[in-house]
Short mmCIF file of C-alpha atoms in Angstrom, two decimals:
data_model
loop_
_atom_site.label_atom_id
_atom_site.label_comp_id
_atom_site.label_asym_id
_atom_site.label_seq_id
_atom_site.Cartn_x
_atom_site.Cartn_y
_atom_site.Cartn_z
CA UNK A 1 48.28 8.41 -13.92
CA UNK A 2 51.54 7.69 -16.97
CA UNK A 3 53.77 6.28 -14.30
CA UNK A 4 53.30 3.21 -12.05
CA UNK A 5 53.30 4.89 -9.08
CA UNK A 6 50.92 8.43 -8.67
CA UNK A 7 51.98 10.75 -6.44
CA UNK A 8 48.48 12.14 -4.07
CA UNK A 9 47.80 15.09 -6.75
CA UNK A 10 47.99 13.01 -9.59
CA UNK A 11 46.14 10.36 -7.58
CA UNK A 12 43.31 12.56 -7.34
CA UNK A 13 43.45 14.70 -10.67
CA UNK A 14 43.24 11.80 -12.05
CA UNK A 15 40.04 10.50 -9.98
CA UNK A 16 38.12 14.21 -10.31
CA UNK A 17 38.70 14.09 -14.09
CA UNK A 18 35.73 12.72 -16.70
CA UNK A 19 36.52 10.30 -19.67
CA UNK A 20 35.30 13.48 -21.93
CA UNK A 21 35.01 13.35 -25.44
CA UNK A 22 34.88 16.42 -27.68
CA UNK A 23 36.44 18.35 -30.39
CA UNK A 24 39.88 20.31 -29.83
CA UNK A 25 40.94 23.67 -31.39
CA UNK A 26 43.01 23.88 -34.09
CA UNK A 27 47.01 23.36 -33.73
CA UNK A 28 46.16 22.10 -30.27
CA UNK A 29 49.85 20.13 -29.06
CA UNK A 30 47.83 16.90 -27.86
CA UNK A 31 50.41 14.81 -24.46
CA UNK A 32 51.70 12.50 -27.34
CA UNK A 33 53.77 15.05 -28.93
CA UNK A 34 51.54 15.53 -32.29
CA UNK A 35 49.24 18.29 -32.89
CA UNK A 36 45.73 18.49 -34.08
CA UNK A 37 44.93 19.35 -37.58
CA UNK A 38 43.79 22.34 -39.32
CA UNK A 39 39.79 21.59 -38.29
CA UNK A 40 40.08 20.34 -35.28
CA UNK A 41 39.40 16.79 -34.19
CA UNK A 42 37.02 14.81 -32.42
CA UNK A 43 38.22 12.70 -29.73
CA UNK A 44 38.60 11.14 -26.60
CA UNK A 45 41.21 13.68 -24.40
CA UNK A 46 43.32 11.88 -22.77
CA UNK A 47 44.77 14.01 -19.56
CA UNK A 48 42.60 17.42 -17.69
CA UNK A 49 44.46 19.07 -19.72
CA UNK A 50 42.61 18.42 -23.10
CA UNK A 51 39.41 17.80 -21.71
CA UNK A 52 40.19 21.42 -20.49
CA UNK A 53 41.08 22.63 -24.09
CA UNK A 54 37.77 21.15 -25.94
CA UNK A 55 36.11 24.25 -24.22
CA UNK A 56 31.70 23.77 -24.69
CA UNK A 57 32.06 21.36 -27.08
CA UNK A 58 32.97 18.31 -25.52
CA UNK A 59 31.19 15.75 -23.87
CA UNK A 60 31.74 13.34 -20.31
CA UNK A 61 30.69 10.00 -21.62
CA UNK A 62 30.98 8.84 -17.63
CA UNK A 63 29.15 11.60 -16.14
CA UNK A 64 26.72 10.93 -19.38
CA UNK A 65 26.32 7.53 -19.23
CA UNK A 66 26.02 6.44 -15.59
CA UNK A 67 23.29 9.51 -15.84
CA UNK A 68 21.42 7.97 -18.60
CA UNK A 69 22.09 4.58 -17.15
CA UNK A 70 20.53 5.34 -14.01
CA UNK A 71 17.56 7.07 -15.27
CA UNK A 72 16.65 3.87 -17.39
CA UNK A 73 17.46 1.73 -14.49
CA UNK A 74 14.37 4.13 -12.28
CA UNK A 75 12.36 3.48 -15.51
CA UNK A 76 12.10 -0.01 -15.93
CA UNK A 77 11.97 -0.40 -12.09
CA UNK A 78 9.01 1.54 -12.24
CA UNK A 79 7.56 0.59 -15.62
CA UNK A 80 7.64 -2.99 -14.11
CA UNK A 81 6.30 -1.92 -11.42
CA UNK A 82 3.99 0.28 -12.73
CA UNK A 83 2.30 -2.23 -15.30
CA UNK A 84 2.01 -5.26 -12.28
CA UNK A 85 0.02 -2.23 -10.25
CA UNK A 86 -2.92 -4.63 -9.10
CA UNK A 87 -5.47 -3.40 -5.84
CA UNK A 88 -4.70 -6.58 -4.28
CA UNK A 89 -2.23 -7.28 -1.74
CA UNK A 90 1.11 -5.84 -2.53
CA UNK A 91 4.61 -7.61 -2.14
CA UNK A 92 7.97 -6.96 -2.58
CA UNK A 93 8.90 -4.45 -4.95
CA UNK A 94 5.69 -3.12 -5.49
CA UNK A 95 5.88 -2.01 -1.51
CA UNK A 96 9.08 -0.19 -2.09
CA UNK A 97 7.80 2.14 -5.21
CA UNK A 98 5.10 2.68 -3.62
CA UNK A 99 6.08 3.73 -0.77
CA UNK A 100 8.59 5.99 -1.97
CA UNK A 101 5.26 7.27 -5.23
CA UNK A 102 3.56 8.13 -1.59
CA UNK A 103 5.84 10.17 -0.17
CA UNK A 104 7.04 12.12 -3.04
CA UNK A 105 3.10 12.17 -3.52
CA UNK A 106 2.35 13.75 -0.06
CA UNK A 107 5.75 15.83 0.08
CA UNK A 108 4.41 17.59 -3.70
CA UNK A 109 0.53 18.09 -1.89
CA UNK A 110 1.85 19.85 1.09
CA UNK A 111 4.23 22.16 -0.95
CA UNK A 112 2.24 22.20 -4.62
CA UNK A 113 -0.87 23.37 -4.56
CA UNK A 114 -2.17 24.50 -7.99
CA UNK A 115 -3.52 22.03 -10.39
CA UNK A 116 -0.72 20.77 -12.60
CA UNK A 117 -0.33 16.59 -13.64
CA UNK A 118 3.26 17.11 -14.30
CA UNK A 119 4.32 18.17 -11.05
CA UNK A 120 4.17 14.97 -9.35
CA UNK A 121 6.08 13.08 -11.59
CA UNK A 122 8.73 15.22 -11.70
CA UNK A 123 9.21 15.24 -8.90
CA UNK A 124 9.08 11.35 -8.67
CA UNK A 125 12.13 11.21 -11.80
CA UNK A 126 13.71 14.45 -9.82
CA UNK A 127 13.88 12.26 -6.19
CA UNK A 128 14.63 8.70 -7.79
CA UNK A 129 17.10 9.51 -9.96
CA UNK A 130 19.64 11.71 -8.12
CA UNK A 131 19.30 9.41 -5.62
CA UNK A 132 20.07 7.00 -7.72
CA UNK A 133 22.97 9.01 -8.84
CA UNK A 134 24.40 10.22 -5.27
CA UNK A 135 24.11 6.34 -4.11
CA UNK A 136 26.98 5.70 -7.16
CA UNK A 137 29.02 7.82 -4.34
CA UNK A 138 28.79 5.07 -1.79
CA UNK A 139 30.38 2.69 -4.47
CA UNK A 140 34.43 2.12 -3.04
CA UNK A 141 36.24 4.88 -4.87
CA UNK A 142 38.92 2.89 -7.08
CA UNK A 143 36.24 -0.09 -7.80
CA UNK A 144 34.91 1.11 -11.29
CA UNK A 145 37.58 3.33 -12.29
CA UNK A 146 40.12 0.78 -12.16
CA UNK A 147 38.05 -2.16 -13.59
CA UNK A 148 37.40 0.73 -16.24
CA UNK A 149 41.36 0.28 -16.73
CA UNK A 150 41.80 -2.88 -17.43
CA UNK A 151 39.34 -2.37 -20.60
CA UNK A 152 41.41 0.38 -21.54
CA UNK A 153 39.44 3.32 -20.65
CA UNK A 154 40.88 5.19 -18.57
CA UNK A 155 38.91 7.62 -16.91
CA UNK A 156 35.76 7.03 -14.79
CA UNK A 157 33.62 9.13 -13.09
CA UNK A 158 30.74 6.80 -11.99
CA UNK A 159 28.21 9.87 -9.23
CA UNK A 160 26.84 11.77 -12.13
CA UNK A 161 26.55 14.22 -9.57
CA UNK A 162 29.66 15.19 -8.34
CA UNK A 163 29.71 16.17 -12.24
CA UNK A 164 28.23 20.03 -12.29
CA UNK A 165 26.71 19.53 -16.45
CA UNK A 166 25.12 16.63 -14.07
CA UNK A 167 23.45 19.09 -11.69
CA UNK A 168 23.13 22.97 -13.60
CA UNK A 169 21.34 20.22 -16.63
CA UNK A 170 18.37 19.40 -14.63
CA UNK A 171 18.30 22.68 -12.67
CA UNK A 172 17.99 24.50 -15.69
CA UNK A 173 16.01 22.49 -16.59
CA UNK A 174 13.57 22.73 -14.04
CA UNK A 175 14.26 26.47 -14.71
CA UNK A 176 12.50 26.38 -18.30
CA UNK A 177 9.07 24.69 -16.54
CA UNK A 178 9.79 27.69 -14.15
CA UNK A 179 9.67 30.41 -16.40
CA UNK A 180 7.04 28.72 -18.67
CA UNK A 181 4.24 28.39 -16.14
CA UNK A 182 5.90 31.87 -14.55
CA UNK A 183 4.10 33.28 -18.13
CA UNK A 184 1.36 30.85 -18.70
CA UNK A 185 -0.27 31.12 -14.99
CA UNK A 186 0.31 34.70 -14.54
CA UNK A 187 1.09 35.91 -18.07
CA UNK A 188 0.85 40.12 -17.66
CA UNK A 189 1.37 39.27 -13.52
CA UNK A 190 5.01 37.91 -14.35
CA UNK A 191 6.22 41.12 -16.12
CA UNK A 192 4.22 43.02 -12.92
CA UNK A 193 5.78 40.71 -10.32
CA UNK A 194 9.48 40.66 -11.74
CA UNK A 195 9.17 44.88 -12.04
CA UNK A 196 6.63 45.81 -9.03
CA UNK A 197 8.34 44.05 -7.17
CA UNK A 198 9.93 44.33 -3.98
CA UNK A 199 9.07 48.34 -4.17
CA UNK A 200 5.46 49.24 -5.56
CA UNK A 201 7.01 52.47 -7.41
CA UNK A 202 7.57 52.92 -11.18
CA UNK A 203 10.32 54.58 -9.87
CA UNK A 204 12.58 51.77 -8.67
CA UNK A 205 11.28 49.77 -12.26
CA UNK A 206 15.54 49.60 -12.88
CA UNK A 207 15.84 48.61 -9.38
CA UNK A 208 13.09 46.00 -8.68
CA UNK A 209 13.58 44.17 -12.26
CA UNK A 210 17.49 43.96 -11.45
CA UNK A 211 16.49 42.41 -7.90
CA UNK A 212 14.05 39.80 -9.14
CA UNK A 213 16.12 38.82 -12.38
CA UNK A 214 18.87 38.30 -9.57
CA UNK A 215 16.32 36.48 -8.01
CA UNK A 216 15.19 34.26 -10.64
CA UNK A 217 18.42 33.60 -12.13
CA UNK A 218 19.80 32.42 -8.76
CA UNK A 219 17.26 29.73 -8.05
CA UNK A 220 18.66 27.03 -10.76
CA UNK A 221 21.74 27.91 -9.80
CA UNK A 222 21.62 26.76 -5.97
CA UNK A 223 19.57 24.36 -6.96
CA UNK A 224 21.97 22.83 -9.10
CA UNK A 225 25.06 23.77 -7.58
CA UNK A 226 24.48 23.16 -3.96
CA UNK A 227 23.43 19.72 -5.28
CA UNK A 228 26.79 19.57 -7.48
CA UNK A 229 29.20 21.46 -4.63
CA UNK A 230 27.61 18.31 -1.30
CA UNK A 231 28.86 15.66 -3.99
CA UNK A 232 31.51 16.91 -5.67
CA UNK A 233 32.73 17.70 -1.71
CA UNK A 234 31.23 14.01 -0.67
CA UNK A 235 33.33 12.32 -2.97
CA UNK A 236 36.73 14.98 -2.29
CA UNK A 237 36.34 13.45 1.27
CA UNK A 238 36.17 9.97 -0.23
CA UNK A 239 39.48 10.43 -2.43
CA UNK A 240 41.51 11.94 0.06
CA UNK A 241 40.16 9.42 2.86
CA UNK A 242 42.21 6.88 -0.05
CA UNK A 243 44.52 9.22 -0.84
CA UNK A 244 45.40 8.41 2.72
CA UNK A 245 45.97 4.36 2.82
CA UNK A 246 49.11 5.07 0.73
CA UNK A 247 50.51 7.00 2.98
CA UNK A 248 51.67 3.82 4.73
CA UNK A 249 51.07 1.14 7.30
CA UNK A 250 50.38 3.40 9.98
CA UNK A 251 47.23 4.81 8.64
CA UNK A 252 45.49 2.12 7.40
CA UNK A 253 43.42 2.08 10.93
CA UNK A 254 42.64 5.48 10.65
CA UNK A 255 42.24 6.07 7.12
CA UNK A 256 39.60 3.01 7.55
CA UNK A 257 37.57 4.41 10.19
CA UNK A 258 37.32 7.13 8.31
CA UNK A 259 36.42 5.77 5.31
CA UNK A 260 33.50 3.93 7.57
CA UNK A 261 32.72 6.92 9.44
CA UNK A 262 32.26 9.22 6.54
CA UNK A 263 30.70 6.68 4.73
CA UNK A 264 28.21 6.73 7.46
CA UNK A 265 27.82 10.59 7.22
CA UNK A 266 27.60 10.19 3.76
CA UNK A 267 24.46 7.61 4.16
CA UNK A 268 22.91 10.75 5.25
CA UNK A 269 24.00 13.22 2.89
CA UNK A 270 22.75 11.18 -0.03
CA UNK A 271 18.97 11.67 0.79
CA UNK A 272 19.23 14.31 2.31
CA UNK A 273 20.24 16.14 -1.63
CA UNK A 274 18.35 14.40 -3.27
CA UNK A 275 15.57 15.00 -0.65
CA UNK A 276 16.32 18.73 -0.66
CA UNK A 277 16.42 19.05 -4.84
CA UNK A 278 12.90 17.62 -5.01
CA UNK A 279 12.03 20.19 -2.28
CA UNK A 280 13.03 22.71 -4.11
CA UNK A 281 12.35 21.97 -7.59
CA UNK A 282 8.75 21.94 -6.23
CA UNK A 283 9.10 25.13 -4.04
CA UNK A 284 10.40 27.00 -7.36
CA UNK A 285 7.39 25.82 -9.39
CA UNK A 286 4.72 25.93 -6.96
CA UNK A 287 6.46 29.48 -6.69
CA UNK A 288 5.96 29.85 -10.02
CA UNK A 289 1.97 28.98 -10.59
CA UNK A 290 0.96 31.44 -7.72
CA UNK A 291 -0.33 34.92 -8.39
CA UNK A 292 0.31 37.56 -6.02
CA UNK B 1 34.78 20.39 -14.65
CA UNK B 2 34.27 22.41 -17.21
CA UNK B 3 30.82 22.96 -18.42
CA UNK B 4 29.93 21.63 -22.07
CA UNK B 5 27.63 19.50 -23.97
CA UNK B 6 27.26 17.44 -21.13
CA UNK B 7 24.56 20.18 -19.61
CA UNK B 8 23.10 19.78 -22.82
CA UNK B 9 22.33 15.92 -22.88
CA UNK B 10 21.88 16.20 -19.44
CA UNK B 11 18.36 18.31 -19.88
CA UNK B 12 17.53 16.04 -22.93
CA UNK B 13 17.38 13.10 -21.02
CA UNK B 14 15.79 15.03 -18.15
CA UNK B 15 12.87 15.90 -19.97
CA UNK B 16 12.78 12.12 -21.46
CA UNK B 17 12.62 10.77 -18.53
CA UNK B 18 9.87 13.19 -17.11
CA UNK B 19 8.24 12.82 -19.68
CA UNK B 20 8.14 8.56 -19.51
CA UNK B 21 7.52 8.75 -16.00
CA UNK B 22 4.28 11.05 -16.46
CA UNK B 23 3.07 8.63 -18.94
CA UNK B 24 4.05 5.36 -17.98
CA UNK B 25 4.88 5.02 -14.27
CA UNK B 26 3.02 7.89 -12.50
CA UNK B 27 -0.88 7.40 -13.84
CA UNK B 28 -1.59 3.56 -12.90
CA UNK B 29 0.90 3.42 -9.74
CA UNK B 30 -1.27 6.43 -8.72
CA UNK B 31 -4.66 4.13 -10.37
CA UNK B 32 -3.37 1.58 -8.38
CA UNK B 33 -2.78 2.21 -5.26
CA UNK B 34 -6.82 4.85 -4.97
CA UNK B 35 -7.86 1.65 -5.84
CA UNK B 36 -6.87 -0.36 -3.62
CA UNK B 37 -7.13 2.37 -0.53
CA UNK B 38 -11.28 1.76 -1.69
CA UNK B 39 -11.21 -1.81 -1.89
CA UNK B 40 -9.62 -1.30 1.66
CA UNK B 41 -12.03 1.58 2.80
CA UNK B 42 -14.90 -0.62 1.80
CA UNK B 43 -13.23 -4.23 3.25
CA UNK B 44 -13.06 -1.98 6.23
CA UNK B 45 -16.96 -0.79 5.97
CA UNK B 46 -18.44 -4.30 5.68
CA UNK B 47 -16.48 -5.56 8.30
CA UNK B 48 -18.48 -3.04 10.43
CA UNK B 49 -21.28 -3.37 8.78
CA UNK B 50 -20.66 -7.95 9.29
CA UNK B 51 -19.82 -7.32 12.98
CA UNK B 52 -23.46 -5.60 13.52
CA UNK B 53 -25.61 -7.81 12.25
CA UNK B 54 -23.44 -10.46 13.65
CA UNK B 55 -24.46 -8.25 16.89
CA UNK B 56 -29.01 -8.84 15.18
CA UNK B 57 -28.04 -11.86 14.55
CA UNK B 58 -27.19 -12.94 17.90
CA UNK B 59 -29.67 -10.89 19.67
CA UNK B 60 -32.65 -12.33 17.21
CA UNK B 61 -31.09 -16.09 17.86
CA UNK B 62 -31.29 -15.00 21.78
CA UNK B 63 -34.88 -13.89 21.29
CA UNK B 64 -36.10 -16.69 18.73
CA UNK B 65 -34.44 -18.54 21.68
CA UNK B 66 -36.60 -17.38 24.78
CA UNK B 67 -39.64 -18.05 22.27
CA UNK B 68 -39.40 -21.35 21.64
CA UNK B 69 -38.18 -22.29 25.42
CA UNK B 70 -41.59 -20.37 26.22
CA UNK B 71 -43.56 -22.20 23.20
CA UNK B 72 -42.14 -25.59 24.65
CA UNK B 73 -43.29 -24.80 27.91
CA UNK B 74 -46.69 -24.08 26.46
CA UNK B 75 -46.40 -27.56 24.86
CA UNK B 76 -45.34 -29.37 27.79
CA UNK B 77 -48.07 -27.39 29.37
CA UNK B 78 -50.84 -28.16 27.69
CA UNK B 79 -49.73 -31.15 26.97
CA UNK B 80 -49.74 -32.68 30.62
CA UNK B 81 -53.53 -30.82 31.13
CA UNK B 82 -54.60 -32.87 28.25
CA UNK B 83 -52.53 -35.88 29.80
CA UNK B 84 -54.53 -35.74 32.70
CA UNK B 85 -57.92 -35.47 31.51
CA UNK B 86 -57.35 -37.79 29.34
CA UNK B 87 -56.76 -40.25 32.64
CA UNK B 88 -59.45 -38.77 33.57
CA UNK B 89 -62.26 -39.44 31.37
CA UNK B 90 -59.96 -43.14 31.36
CA UNK B 91 -61.14 -43.20 35.16
CA UNK B 92 -64.61 -41.93 34.29
CA UNK B 93 -65.20 -44.38 31.70
CA UNK B 94 -63.56 -47.37 33.50
CA UNK B 95 -66.19 -46.08 36.55
CA UNK B 96 -68.59 -46.12 33.93
CA UNK B 97 -68.05 -49.17 33.15
CA UNK B 98 -67.90 -51.30 36.66
CA UNK B 99 -70.75 -49.48 37.16
CA UNK B 100 -72.68 -50.71 33.49
CA UNK B 101 -71.03 -54.26 35.19
CA UNK B 102 -72.44 -54.22 38.79
CA UNK B 103 -75.46 -53.42 37.78
CA UNK B 104 -75.18 -56.71 34.58
CA UNK B 105 -74.17 -58.90 38.06
CA UNK B 106 -76.81 -57.34 40.41
CA UNK B 107 -79.43 -58.28 37.73
CA UNK B 108 -78.53 -61.60 36.38
CA UNK B 109 -77.32 -62.22 40.85
CA UNK B 110 -81.42 -61.37 40.93
CA UNK B 111 -82.00 -63.96 37.84
CA UNK B 112 -80.34 -66.97 38.92
CA UNK B 113 -81.61 -66.42 42.73
CA UNK B 114 -85.79 -66.10 40.93
CA UNK B 115 -84.97 -69.13 38.63
CA UNK B 116 -83.42 -71.08 41.73
CA UNK B 117 -86.43 -69.65 43.55
CA UNK B 118 -88.90 -70.95 40.79
CA UNK B 119 -86.93 -74.45 40.59
CA UNK B 120 -86.97 -74.87 44.34
CA UNK B 121 -90.31 -73.72 44.81
CA UNK B 122 -91.30 -76.79 42.25
CA UNK B 123 -89.24 -79.61 43.84
CA UNK B 124 -90.57 -78.26 47.01
CA UNK B 125 -94.39 -79.43 46.29
CA UNK B 126 -92.92 -82.47 44.96
CA UNK B 127 -91.00 -83.27 48.12
CA UNK B 128 -93.89 -81.97 50.34
CA UNK B 129 -95.94 -85.08 48.19
CA UNK B 130 -93.90 -87.06 48.94
CA UNK B 131 -93.04 -86.73 52.79
CA UNK B 132 -96.94 -86.50 52.74
CA UNK B 133 -97.37 -89.37 50.71
CA UNK B 134 -94.98 -90.67 53.34
CA UNK B 135 -96.86 -89.97 56.14
CA UNK B 136 -99.99 -90.93 55.54
CA UNK B 137 -98.97 -94.26 54.44
CA UNK B 138 -101.48 -94.23 51.48
CA UNK B 139 -101.27 -92.78 48.20
CA UNK B 140 -102.91 -90.02 47.98
CA UNK B 141 -104.72 -89.24 45.26
CA UNK B 142 -102.73 -86.02 43.84
CA UNK B 143 -105.26 -85.31 41.41
CA UNK B 144 -107.64 -85.08 44.57
CA UNK B 145 -105.19 -83.05 47.49
CA UNK B 146 -103.58 -80.91 43.55
CA UNK B 147 -105.45 -77.96 45.34
CA UNK B 148 -103.73 -78.61 49.19
CA UNK B 149 -100.62 -78.96 48.07
CA UNK B 150 -100.89 -76.18 45.14
CA UNK B 151 -101.85 -74.06 48.21
CA UNK B 152 -98.91 -75.19 50.49
CA UNK B 153 -96.12 -74.65 47.37
CA UNK B 154 -97.74 -71.02 46.99
CA UNK B 155 -97.10 -70.43 50.39
CA UNK B 156 -93.25 -70.93 49.94
#
């Protein structure tokens, strides 16, 4: 957003650009015309092109901080409740937290039949954390970025779950657990599952292996990309509606109505996606525990 | 929309939060909830027991009350009987006393009348003697006629 009034596409691009800290490669020409030194340079990206040029050696500072911040809020709230959790009459925040905990516990009991002390806390963390990240989507999209702009920070994406790194990061975490428990619980059975299903004949081993591995790998990707896609789309619509406000005075009323309608719809999507992410996490781990 | 180190960062953060939750959040909350559940179950059982006890106590109280009424009726009955007996006894005593007094009075009356008769008898003798003296106009030697007079007095 270099000029005083950005075009719509500039506005959208700006909203979709993370605050990126990373290493620019040797000889890269920056936006202000300077060149990066021979060893490359770690710095804040100015704009989407620079962020893209950084490749894998970059970190989305905003996604990371918001995500960790929300995670800390989750831990803090739940820990403070856990510390004063007594068997007496619960009230206020304790009620809310216990409601969530009980809900997660019931879902885990319905889906997961093995014995594993990790699953329920994992599901709780996933659910509340994702829910909090998704809820950031309801904060008016220009509010926080404009405040940060006043403080001199030019890019700010406050919904971590619209960043595929965040959702795929969590999905990969789940994937590693799936691998670990598959091998731990099934042992050789896991190899057999990969090679002997769905066609139980030695001649089909390559076909089976291919299909099973694709299916196995698809799980974390679908898990991560589903959350990302839903939230990204939601965010995108919010940005487009916000852009509509700048289309003229007569667009104000329909844009406002759209904003409300989409907000209400999104209110459904936010907990739903958090719930789906949690349930799929449980289901995948439950599958990793079940020996055929 | 770039895949970069954020992915790894998020994975590390994910592991940390899950471990924190597993260690410090989940167990105490579950423990508290389980304990409360048990407490509530115990409380409900206690309430049930209490209401059952209350029922029993009420039954017992009614029984006691009935018993007490019965007992009271018995006592009143006995008292009535006793009082009737007392009255009867008193009546008997009074009758006996009256009889006794009557007998004493009769005895006394007889005694009195006997005494009066004796006295009268004496006086009559004297009177007869005096009358005879007057009739005869002469002194009668009382000694001479004592026999006669005495015979007369005895006839009275």
